[in-house]
Coordinates of C-alpha atoms in Angstrom, one line a residue:
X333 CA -70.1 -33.7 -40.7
X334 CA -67.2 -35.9 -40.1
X335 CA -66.3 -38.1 -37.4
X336 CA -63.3 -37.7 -34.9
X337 CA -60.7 -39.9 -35.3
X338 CA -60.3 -43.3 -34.3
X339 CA -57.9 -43.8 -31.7
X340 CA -55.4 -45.4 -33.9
X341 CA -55.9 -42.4 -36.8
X342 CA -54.4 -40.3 -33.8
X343 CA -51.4 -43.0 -33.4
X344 CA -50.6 -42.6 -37.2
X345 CA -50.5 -38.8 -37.4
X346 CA -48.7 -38.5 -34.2
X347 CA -45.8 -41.1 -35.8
X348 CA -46.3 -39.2 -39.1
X349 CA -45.5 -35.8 -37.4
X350 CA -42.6 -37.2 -35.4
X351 CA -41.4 -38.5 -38.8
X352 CA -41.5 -35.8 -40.4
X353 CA -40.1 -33.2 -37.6
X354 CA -36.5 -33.5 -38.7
X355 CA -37.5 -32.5 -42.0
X356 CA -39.9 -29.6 -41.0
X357 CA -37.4 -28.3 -38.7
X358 CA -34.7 -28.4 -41.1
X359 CA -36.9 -26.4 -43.7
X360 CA -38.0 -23.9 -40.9
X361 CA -33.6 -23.4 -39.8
X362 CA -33.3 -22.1 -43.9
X363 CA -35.7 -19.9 -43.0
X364 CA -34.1 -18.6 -39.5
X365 CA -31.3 -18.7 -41.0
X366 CA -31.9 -16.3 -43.5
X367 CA -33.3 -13.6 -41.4
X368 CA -30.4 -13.9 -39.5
X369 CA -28.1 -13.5 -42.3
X370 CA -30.6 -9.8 -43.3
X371 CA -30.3 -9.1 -39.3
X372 CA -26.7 -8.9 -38.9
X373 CA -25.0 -9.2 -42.5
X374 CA -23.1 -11.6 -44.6
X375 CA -19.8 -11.3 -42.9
X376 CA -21.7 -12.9 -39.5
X377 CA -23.8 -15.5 -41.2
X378 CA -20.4 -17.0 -42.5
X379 CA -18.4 -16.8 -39.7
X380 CA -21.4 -17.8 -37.3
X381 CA -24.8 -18.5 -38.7
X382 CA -23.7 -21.0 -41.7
X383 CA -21.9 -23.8 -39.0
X384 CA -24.9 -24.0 -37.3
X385 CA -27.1 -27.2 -37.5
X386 CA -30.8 -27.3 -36.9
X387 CA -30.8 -31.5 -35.3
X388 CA -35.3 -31.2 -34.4
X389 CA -37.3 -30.0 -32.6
X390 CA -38.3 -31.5 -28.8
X391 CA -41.5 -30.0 -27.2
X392 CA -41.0 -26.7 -27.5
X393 CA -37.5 -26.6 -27.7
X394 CA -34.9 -26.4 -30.9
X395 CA -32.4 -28.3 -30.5
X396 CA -29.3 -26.6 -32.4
X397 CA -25.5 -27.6 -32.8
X398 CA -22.4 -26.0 -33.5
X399 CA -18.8 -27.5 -33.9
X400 CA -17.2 -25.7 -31.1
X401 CA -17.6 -24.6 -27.6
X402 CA -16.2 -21.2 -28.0
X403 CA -18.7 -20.4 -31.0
X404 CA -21.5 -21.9 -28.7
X405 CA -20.7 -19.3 -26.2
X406 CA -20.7 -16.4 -28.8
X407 CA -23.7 -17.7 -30.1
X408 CA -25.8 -17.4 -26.7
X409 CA -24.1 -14.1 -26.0
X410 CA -25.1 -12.8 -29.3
X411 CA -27.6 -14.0 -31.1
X412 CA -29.9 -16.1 -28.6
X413 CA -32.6 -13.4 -28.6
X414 CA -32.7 -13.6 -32.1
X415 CA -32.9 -17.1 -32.4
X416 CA -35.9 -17.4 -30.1
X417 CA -37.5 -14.6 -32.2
X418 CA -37.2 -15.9 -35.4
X419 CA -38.0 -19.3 -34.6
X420 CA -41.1 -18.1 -32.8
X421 CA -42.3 -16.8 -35.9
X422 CA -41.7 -19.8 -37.8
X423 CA -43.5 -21.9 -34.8
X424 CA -45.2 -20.3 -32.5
X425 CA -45.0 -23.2 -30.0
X426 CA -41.6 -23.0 -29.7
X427 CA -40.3 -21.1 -26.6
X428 CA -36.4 -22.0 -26.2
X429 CA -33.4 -23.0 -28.1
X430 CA -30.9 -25.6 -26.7
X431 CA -27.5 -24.6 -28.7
X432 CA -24.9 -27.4 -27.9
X433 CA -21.5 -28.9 -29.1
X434 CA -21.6 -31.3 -31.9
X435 CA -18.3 -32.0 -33.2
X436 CA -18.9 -32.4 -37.0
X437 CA -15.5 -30.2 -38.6
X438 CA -13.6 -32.9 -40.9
X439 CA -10.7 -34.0 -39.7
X440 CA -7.3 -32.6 -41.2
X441 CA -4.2 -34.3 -42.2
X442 CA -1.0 -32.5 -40.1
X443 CA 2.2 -34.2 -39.9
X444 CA 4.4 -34.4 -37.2
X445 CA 5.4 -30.6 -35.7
X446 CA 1.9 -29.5 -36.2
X447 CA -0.5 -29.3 -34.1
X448 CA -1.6 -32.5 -32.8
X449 CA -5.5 -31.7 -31.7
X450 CA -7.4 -29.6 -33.5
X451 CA -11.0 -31.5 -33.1
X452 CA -13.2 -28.7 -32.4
X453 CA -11.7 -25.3 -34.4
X454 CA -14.3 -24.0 -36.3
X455 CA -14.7 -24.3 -40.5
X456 CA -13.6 -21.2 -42.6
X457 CA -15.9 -21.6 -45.3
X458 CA -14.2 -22.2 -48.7
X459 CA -15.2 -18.7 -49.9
X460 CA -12.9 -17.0 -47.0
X461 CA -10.1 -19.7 -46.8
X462 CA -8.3 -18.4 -50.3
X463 CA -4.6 -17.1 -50.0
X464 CA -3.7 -15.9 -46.3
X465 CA -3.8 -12.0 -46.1
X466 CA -0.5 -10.5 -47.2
X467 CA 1.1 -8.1 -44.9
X468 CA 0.2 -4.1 -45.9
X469 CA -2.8 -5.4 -47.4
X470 CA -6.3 -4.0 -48.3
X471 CA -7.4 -4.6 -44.8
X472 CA -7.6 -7.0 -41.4
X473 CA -11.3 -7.3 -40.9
X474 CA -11.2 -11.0 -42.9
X475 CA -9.2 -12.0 -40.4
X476 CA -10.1 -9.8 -36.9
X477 CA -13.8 -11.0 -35.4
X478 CA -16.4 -9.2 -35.2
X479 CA -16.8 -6.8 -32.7
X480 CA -20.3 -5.9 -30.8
X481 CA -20.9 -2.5 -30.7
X482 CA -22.7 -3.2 -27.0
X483 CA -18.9 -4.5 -25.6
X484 CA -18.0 -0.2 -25.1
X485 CA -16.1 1.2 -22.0
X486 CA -19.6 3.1 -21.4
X487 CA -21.8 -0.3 -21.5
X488 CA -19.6 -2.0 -18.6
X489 CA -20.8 -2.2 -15.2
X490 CA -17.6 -1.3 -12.7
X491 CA -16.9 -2.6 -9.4
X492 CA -14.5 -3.8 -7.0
X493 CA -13.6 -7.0 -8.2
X494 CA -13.2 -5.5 -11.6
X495 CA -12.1 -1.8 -11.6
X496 CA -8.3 -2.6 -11.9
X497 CA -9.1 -4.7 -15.6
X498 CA -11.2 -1.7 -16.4
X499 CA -8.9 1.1 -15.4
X500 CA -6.4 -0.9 -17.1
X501 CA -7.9 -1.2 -20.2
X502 CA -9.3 1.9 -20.7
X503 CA -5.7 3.8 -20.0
X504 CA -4.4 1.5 -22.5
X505 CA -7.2 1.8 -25.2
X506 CA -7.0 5.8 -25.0
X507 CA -3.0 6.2 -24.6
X508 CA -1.1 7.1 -27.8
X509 CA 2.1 5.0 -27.1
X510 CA 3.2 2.4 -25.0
X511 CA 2.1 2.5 -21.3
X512 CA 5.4 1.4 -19.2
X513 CA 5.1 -1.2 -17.9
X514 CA 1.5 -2.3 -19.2
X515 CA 2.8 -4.6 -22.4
X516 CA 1.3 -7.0 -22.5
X517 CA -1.9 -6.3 -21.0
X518 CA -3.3 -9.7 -19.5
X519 CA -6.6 -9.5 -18.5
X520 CA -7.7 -13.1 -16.8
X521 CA -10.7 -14.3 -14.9
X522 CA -13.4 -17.2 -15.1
X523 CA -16.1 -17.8 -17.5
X524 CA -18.2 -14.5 -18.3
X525 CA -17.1 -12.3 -16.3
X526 CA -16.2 -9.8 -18.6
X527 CA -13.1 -10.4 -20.3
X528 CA -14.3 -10.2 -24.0
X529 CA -16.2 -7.5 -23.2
X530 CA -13.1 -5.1 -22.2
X531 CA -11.0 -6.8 -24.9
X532 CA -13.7 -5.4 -27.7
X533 CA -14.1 -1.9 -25.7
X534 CA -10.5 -1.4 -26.5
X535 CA -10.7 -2.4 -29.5
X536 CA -14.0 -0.2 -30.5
X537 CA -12.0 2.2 -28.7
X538 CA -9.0 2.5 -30.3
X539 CA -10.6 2.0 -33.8
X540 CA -13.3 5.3 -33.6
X541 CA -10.7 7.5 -32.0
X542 CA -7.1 6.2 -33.8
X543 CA -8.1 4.8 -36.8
X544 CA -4.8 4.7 -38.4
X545 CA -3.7 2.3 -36.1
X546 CA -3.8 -1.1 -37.3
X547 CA -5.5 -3.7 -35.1
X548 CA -6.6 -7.0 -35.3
X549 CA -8.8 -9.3 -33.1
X550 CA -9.1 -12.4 -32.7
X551 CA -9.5 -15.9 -30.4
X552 CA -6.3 -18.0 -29.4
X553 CA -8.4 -21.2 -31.6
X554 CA -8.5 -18.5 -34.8
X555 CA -5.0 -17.8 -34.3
X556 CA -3.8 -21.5 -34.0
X557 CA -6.6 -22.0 -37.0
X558 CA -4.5 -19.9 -39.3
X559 CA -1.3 -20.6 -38.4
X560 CA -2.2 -24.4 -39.7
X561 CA -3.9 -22.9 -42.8
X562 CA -0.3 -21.3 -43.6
X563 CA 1.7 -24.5 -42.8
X564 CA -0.9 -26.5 -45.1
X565 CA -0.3 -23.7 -47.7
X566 CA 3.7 -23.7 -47.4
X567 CA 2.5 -20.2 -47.0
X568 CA 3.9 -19.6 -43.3
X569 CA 6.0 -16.3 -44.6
X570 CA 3.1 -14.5 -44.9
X571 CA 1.6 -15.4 -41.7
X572 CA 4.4 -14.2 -39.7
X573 CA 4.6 -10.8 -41.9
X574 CA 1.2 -10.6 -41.4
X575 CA 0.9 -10.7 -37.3
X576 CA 3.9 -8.8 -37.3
X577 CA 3.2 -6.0 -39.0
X578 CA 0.0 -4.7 -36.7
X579 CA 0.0 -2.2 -34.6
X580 CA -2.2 -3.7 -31.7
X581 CA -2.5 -7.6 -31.6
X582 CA -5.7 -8.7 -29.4
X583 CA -5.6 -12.1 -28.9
X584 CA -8.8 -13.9 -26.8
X585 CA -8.4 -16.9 -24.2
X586 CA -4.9 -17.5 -25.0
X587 CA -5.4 -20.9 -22.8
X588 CA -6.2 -22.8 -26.1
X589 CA -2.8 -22.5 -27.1
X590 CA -1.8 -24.5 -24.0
X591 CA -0.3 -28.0 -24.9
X592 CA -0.5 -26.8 -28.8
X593 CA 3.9 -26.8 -29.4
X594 CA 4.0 -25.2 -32.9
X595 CA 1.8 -22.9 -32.2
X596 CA 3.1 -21.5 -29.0
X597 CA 6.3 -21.2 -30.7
X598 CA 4.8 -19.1 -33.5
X599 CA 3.2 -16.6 -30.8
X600 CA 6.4 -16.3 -28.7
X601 CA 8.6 -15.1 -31.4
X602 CA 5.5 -12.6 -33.0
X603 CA 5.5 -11.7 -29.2
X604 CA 9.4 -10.7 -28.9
X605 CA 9.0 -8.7 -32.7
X606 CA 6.1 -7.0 -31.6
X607 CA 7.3 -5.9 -27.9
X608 CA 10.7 -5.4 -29.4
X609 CA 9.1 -3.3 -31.7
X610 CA 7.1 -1.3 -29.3
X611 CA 3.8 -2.4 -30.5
X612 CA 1.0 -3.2 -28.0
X613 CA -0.3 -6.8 -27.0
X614 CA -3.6 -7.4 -25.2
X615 CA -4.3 -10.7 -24.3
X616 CA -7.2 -12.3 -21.7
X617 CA -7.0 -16.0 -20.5
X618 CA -9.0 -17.5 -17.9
X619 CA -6.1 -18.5 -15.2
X620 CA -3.0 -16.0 -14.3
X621 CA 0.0 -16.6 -16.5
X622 CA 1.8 -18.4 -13.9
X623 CA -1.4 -20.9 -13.8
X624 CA -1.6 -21.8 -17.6
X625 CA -0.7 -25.2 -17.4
X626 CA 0.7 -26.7 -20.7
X627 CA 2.4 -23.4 -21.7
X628 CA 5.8 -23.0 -22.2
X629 CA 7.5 -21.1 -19.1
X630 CA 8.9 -18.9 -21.7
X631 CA 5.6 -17.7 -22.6
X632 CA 4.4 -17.5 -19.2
X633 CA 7.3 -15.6 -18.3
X634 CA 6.4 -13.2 -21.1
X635 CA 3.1 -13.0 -20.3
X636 CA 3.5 -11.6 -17.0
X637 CA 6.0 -9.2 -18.0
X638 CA 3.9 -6.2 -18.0
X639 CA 0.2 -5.4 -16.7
X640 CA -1.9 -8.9 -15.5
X641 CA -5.3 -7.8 -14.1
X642 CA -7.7 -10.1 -12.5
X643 CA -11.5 -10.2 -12.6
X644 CA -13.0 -12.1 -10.0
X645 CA -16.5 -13.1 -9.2
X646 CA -19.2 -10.7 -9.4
X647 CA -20.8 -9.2 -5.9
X648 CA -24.3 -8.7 -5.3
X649 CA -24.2 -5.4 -5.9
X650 CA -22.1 -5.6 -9.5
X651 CA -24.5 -8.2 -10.0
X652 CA -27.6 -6.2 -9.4
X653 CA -26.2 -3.1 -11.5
X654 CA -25.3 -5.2 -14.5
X655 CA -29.2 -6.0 -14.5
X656 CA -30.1 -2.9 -13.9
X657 CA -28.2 -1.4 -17.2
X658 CA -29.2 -3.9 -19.3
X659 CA -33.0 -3.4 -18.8
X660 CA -32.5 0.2 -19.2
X661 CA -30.9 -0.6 -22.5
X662 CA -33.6 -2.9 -23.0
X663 CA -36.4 -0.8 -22.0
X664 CA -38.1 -3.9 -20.8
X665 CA -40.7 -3.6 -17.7
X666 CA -38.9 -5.6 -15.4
X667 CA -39.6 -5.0 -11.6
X668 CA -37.2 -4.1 -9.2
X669 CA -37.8 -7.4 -7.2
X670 CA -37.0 -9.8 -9.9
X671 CA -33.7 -8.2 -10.6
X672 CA -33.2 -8.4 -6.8
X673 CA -33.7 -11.9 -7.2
X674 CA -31.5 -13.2 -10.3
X675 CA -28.8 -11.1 -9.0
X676 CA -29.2 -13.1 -5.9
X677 CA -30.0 -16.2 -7.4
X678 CA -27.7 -16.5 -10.2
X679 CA -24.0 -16.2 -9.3
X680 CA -21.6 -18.0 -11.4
X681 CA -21.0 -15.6 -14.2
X682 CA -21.8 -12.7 -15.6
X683 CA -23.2 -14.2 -19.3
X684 CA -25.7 -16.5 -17.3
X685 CA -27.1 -13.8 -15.4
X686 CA -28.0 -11.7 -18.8
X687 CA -29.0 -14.9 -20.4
X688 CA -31.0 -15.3 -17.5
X689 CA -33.0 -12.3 -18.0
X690 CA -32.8 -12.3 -22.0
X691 CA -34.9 -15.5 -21.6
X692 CA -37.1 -14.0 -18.9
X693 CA -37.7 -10.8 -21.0
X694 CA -38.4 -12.6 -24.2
X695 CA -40.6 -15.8 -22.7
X696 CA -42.8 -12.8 -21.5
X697 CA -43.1 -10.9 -24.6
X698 CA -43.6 -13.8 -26.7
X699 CA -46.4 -15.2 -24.1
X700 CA -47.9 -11.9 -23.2
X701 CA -47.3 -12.4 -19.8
X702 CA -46.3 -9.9 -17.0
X703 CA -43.0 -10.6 -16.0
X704 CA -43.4 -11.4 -12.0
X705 CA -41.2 -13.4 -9.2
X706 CA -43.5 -16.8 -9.7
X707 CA -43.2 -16.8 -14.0
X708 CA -39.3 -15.9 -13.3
X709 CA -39.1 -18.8 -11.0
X710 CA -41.2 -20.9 -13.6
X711 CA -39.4 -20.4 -16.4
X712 CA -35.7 -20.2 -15.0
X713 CA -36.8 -23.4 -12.9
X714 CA -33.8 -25.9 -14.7
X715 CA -31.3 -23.1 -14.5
X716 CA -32.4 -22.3 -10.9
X717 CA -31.7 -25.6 -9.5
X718 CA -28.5 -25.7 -11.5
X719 CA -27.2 -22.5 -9.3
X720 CA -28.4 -23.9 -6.1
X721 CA -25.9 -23.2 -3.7
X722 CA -25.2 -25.4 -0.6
X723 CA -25.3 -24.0 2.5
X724 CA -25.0 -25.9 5.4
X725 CA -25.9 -24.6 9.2
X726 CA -22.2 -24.5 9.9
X727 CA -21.7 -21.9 7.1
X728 CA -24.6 -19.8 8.3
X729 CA -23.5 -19.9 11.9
X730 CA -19.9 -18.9 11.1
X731 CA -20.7 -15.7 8.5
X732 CA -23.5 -14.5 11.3
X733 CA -20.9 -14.7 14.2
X734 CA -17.8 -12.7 11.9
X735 CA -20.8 -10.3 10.7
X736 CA -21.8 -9.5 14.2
X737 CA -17.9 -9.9 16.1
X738 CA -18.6 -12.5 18.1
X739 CA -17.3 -16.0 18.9
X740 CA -18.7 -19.2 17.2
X741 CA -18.9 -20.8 20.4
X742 CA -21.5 -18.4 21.5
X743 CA -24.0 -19.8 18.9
X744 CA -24.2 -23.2 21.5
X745 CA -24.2 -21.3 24.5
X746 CA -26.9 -19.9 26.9
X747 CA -26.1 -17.2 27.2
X748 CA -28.7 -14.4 27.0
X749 CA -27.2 -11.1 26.8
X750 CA -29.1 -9.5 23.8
X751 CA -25.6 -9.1 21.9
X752 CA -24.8 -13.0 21.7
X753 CA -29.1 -14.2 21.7
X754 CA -29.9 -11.6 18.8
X755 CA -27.4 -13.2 16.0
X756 CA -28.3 -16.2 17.7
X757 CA -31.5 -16.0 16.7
X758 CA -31.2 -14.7 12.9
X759 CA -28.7 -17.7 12.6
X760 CA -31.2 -19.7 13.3
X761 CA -33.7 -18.0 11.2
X762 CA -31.2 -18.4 8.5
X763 CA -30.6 -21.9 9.2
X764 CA -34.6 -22.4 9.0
X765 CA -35.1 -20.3 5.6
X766 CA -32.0 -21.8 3.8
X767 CA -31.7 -25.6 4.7
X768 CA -33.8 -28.0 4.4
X769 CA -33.0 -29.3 7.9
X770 CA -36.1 -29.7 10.4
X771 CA -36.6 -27.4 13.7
X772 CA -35.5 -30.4 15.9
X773 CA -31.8 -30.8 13.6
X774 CA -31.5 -26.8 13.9
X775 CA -31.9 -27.1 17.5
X776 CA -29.4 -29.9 17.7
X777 CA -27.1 -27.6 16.2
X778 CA -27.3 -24.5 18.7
X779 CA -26.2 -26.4 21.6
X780 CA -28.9 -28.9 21.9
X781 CA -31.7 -26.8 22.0
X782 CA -35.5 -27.6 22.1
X783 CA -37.3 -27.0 18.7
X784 CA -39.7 -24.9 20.3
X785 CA -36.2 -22.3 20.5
X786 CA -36.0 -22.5 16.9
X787 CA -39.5 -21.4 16.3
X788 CA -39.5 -18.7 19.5
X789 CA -36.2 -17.2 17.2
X790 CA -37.3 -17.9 13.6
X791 CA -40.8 -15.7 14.5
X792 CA -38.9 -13.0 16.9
X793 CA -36.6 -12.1 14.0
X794 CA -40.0 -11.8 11.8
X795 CA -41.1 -9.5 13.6
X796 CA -38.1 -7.5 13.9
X797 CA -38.4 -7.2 10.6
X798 CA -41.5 -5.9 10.2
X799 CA -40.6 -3.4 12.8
X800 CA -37.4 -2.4 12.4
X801 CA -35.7 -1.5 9.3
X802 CA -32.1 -1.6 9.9
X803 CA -32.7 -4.6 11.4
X804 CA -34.3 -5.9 8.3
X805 CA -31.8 -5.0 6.1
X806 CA -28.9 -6.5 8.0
X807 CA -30.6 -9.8 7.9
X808 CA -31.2 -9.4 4.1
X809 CA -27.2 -8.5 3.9
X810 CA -26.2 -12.0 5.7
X811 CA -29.0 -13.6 3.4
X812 CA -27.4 -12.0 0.4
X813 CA -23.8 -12.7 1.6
X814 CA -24.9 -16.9 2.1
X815 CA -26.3 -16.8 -1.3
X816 CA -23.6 -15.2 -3.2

């Protein structure tokens, strides 16, 4: 029988194993890489797959790069489930991928009246970057980006701070000419909430039900990308007959042309041929046109000639809806409370929030676990603390006096008419639940009251709540309204 190993047998294999971990994990990314190139077809794996970079492997996490931000983001929108999957298999210890920005695209050669800056724009790989499309050619999906079949009209959650964009969009996508007044369509809001998604409803849209129409696709960076290919080609003819000859240009997060001269001057005269020529522009940025700083005022003039609709941040209730329809899509056993609780919890953007969940969903599959409110908190504990909103008691105190139409000043006074002690009270509560402040700092800040107040109120609205449901659910309302 052998022996264990000496302590410093341990020390040598551990050193060996780190040594070797580049290595391994490189060998295991050919791997992942190639059921990902099976899963979703050659066309992806070049344009998203191939850039990739597999740097090691830390605890249990894959550490993975790409050259841009914007493909990072498609990347976690798209294929992070099947990332975790598939490197799963290969190592079952492995239970997240970190995908980050490593600038590695060589640098190119432009003279003066090109673009200056162009550190970050993704590689075409050598087998796509042949002789730029001519226009009335074969076709436009070499050039237009992939479209997800899950970004339709059907799939997108609608509420208040988004049914104008949505509205908007969908006239557009199903009308058979020009809309007055609605060309260009700007669509503009922050970081995931939803822009790509109605861009490639339309386009999915208008594709399935007018296929005739010619439409292409694409980012702001793929645009600019191109229109430097052409120049490098002496080849900038083409280009121009090229965008100028669809029917429907889609052009995503226009705010990477901003600062980029040549460029914007391209897109303002394809703008004028196309509007001039009563062919529809859809565009989505992340600021109003009037905010795009580093844009021409031309172009921002232009932008806002027709229909600009805003997105804004997501409400509780949006929030809770868009969980709701994605496990439904999913099929996955999530409770009722946990959704409750991200959609609480997780407020910044839309693509967070399903991230959120994505990571949830699969940590439990691939762990056999339940999926519960402690193994949510558990495994969402980074991102958790990351969203953590500060509330002070002043915040608290002012949103319970508006909610219940009373003055701020009442929250110091004593006063103990049960209109003014009641919200009082549940501020109070609040104060207790969501700061970290002790009972005597909460007191301080209701007037100078004695700590033995705060607990009296924090246990009188407890039991209220056990008692009394509309009671309960207006205090979960102000909790949800601090929160979010």
């Amino acid at each position: 029988m052998e022996s264990n190993p000496s302590s410093l047998e341990k020390i040598v294999n551990m050193a060996q194993a780190r040594s070797e971990e580049t290595p391994s994990a490189s060998a295991a990314w050919q791997r992942v890489a190639a059921k990902l190139r099976f899963t979703h077809g050659e066309a992806t794996y070049n344009s998203w797959i191939k850039p990739m970079r597999a740097e090691g492997i830390e605890g249990t996490e894959v550490q993975i790069s790409v050259p841009t931000r914007f493909m990072r983001d498609w990347v976690l929108s798209h294929y992070a489930a099947d990332l975790l999957r598939f490197w799963h298999e290969e190592n079952s210890t492995i239970l997240s991928v970190n995908v980050r920005v490593k600038g590695n695209v060589p640098p190119h050669q432009i003279t003066e009246g090109h673009e200056q800056a162009i550190t970050g724009i993704s590689n075409v790989p050598a087998t796509q970057a042949e002789e730029f499309p001519r226009a009335g050619g074969a076709s436009l999906h070499s050039l237009s980006a992939r479209l997800d079949p899950r970004f339709t009209f059907e799939s997108f959650v609608v509420g208040p701070t988004n049914q104008l964009a949505f509205e908007a969009a969908r006239s557009i996508a199903e009308a058979r000419s020009i809309i007055p007044g609605s060309n260009p369509l700007f669509l503009y809001g922050g970081v995931g909430l939803g822009k790509t998604h109605l861009m490639q409803a339309i386009a999915q849209h208008i594709k399935q039900h007018n296929p005739s129409r010619k439409v292409i696709y694409l980012s702001a960076e793929e645009f600019m990308y191109q229109f430097i290919q052409a120049i490098q080609r002496k080849d900038v003819v083409s280009f121009k007959e090229f965008f100028r000859s669809v029917d429907v240009l889609m052009v995503d997060d226009i705010q990477f042309i901003c600062g980029k001269n040549s460029t914007q001057e391209e897109f303002f005269h394809t703008f004028n041929e196309l509007v001039d020529s009563k062919k529809q522009l859809i565009l989505s940025g992340d600021r109003s046109p009037s905010d795009l700083d580093g844009m021409e005022d031309r172009i921002k003039s232009r932008l806002g000639w027709g229909l600009v609709a805003d997105i804004n941040s997501t409400t509780y209730e949006l929030r809770l809806g868009i969980l709701q329809s994605k496990v439904e899509r999913m099929a996955a056993p999530v409770p009722q409370d946990v959704l409750e609780f991200l959609a609480g919890k997780i407020t910044s953007n839309v693509r967070e929030l399903e991230g959120a969940l994505n990571k949830v969903v699969a940590h439990a599959s691939l762990m056999k676990q339940d999926i519960t409110l402690d193994t949510t908190r558990a495994i969402l504990r980074d991102l958790l603390r990351c969203n953590e909103k500060s509330i002070t008691i002043e915040d608290i105190k002012q949103t319970v006096a508006d909610h219940h139409a009373i003055r701020l000043s009442d929250m110091h006074s004593a006063r103990r008419a049960r209109n003014i002690a009641r919200p009082r009270q549940i501020a109070m509560y609040l104060s207790k639940k969501l700061t970290s402040c002790s009972l005597p700092e909460i007191g301080r800040k209701f007037g100078g009251k004695d700590h033995t107040t705060v607990i009296h109120a924090v246990r009188k609205v407890e039991e209220l709540c056990g008692q009394d449901k509309d009671f309960r659910e207006n205090v979960e309302l102000l909790l949800r309204s601090l929160q979010g």
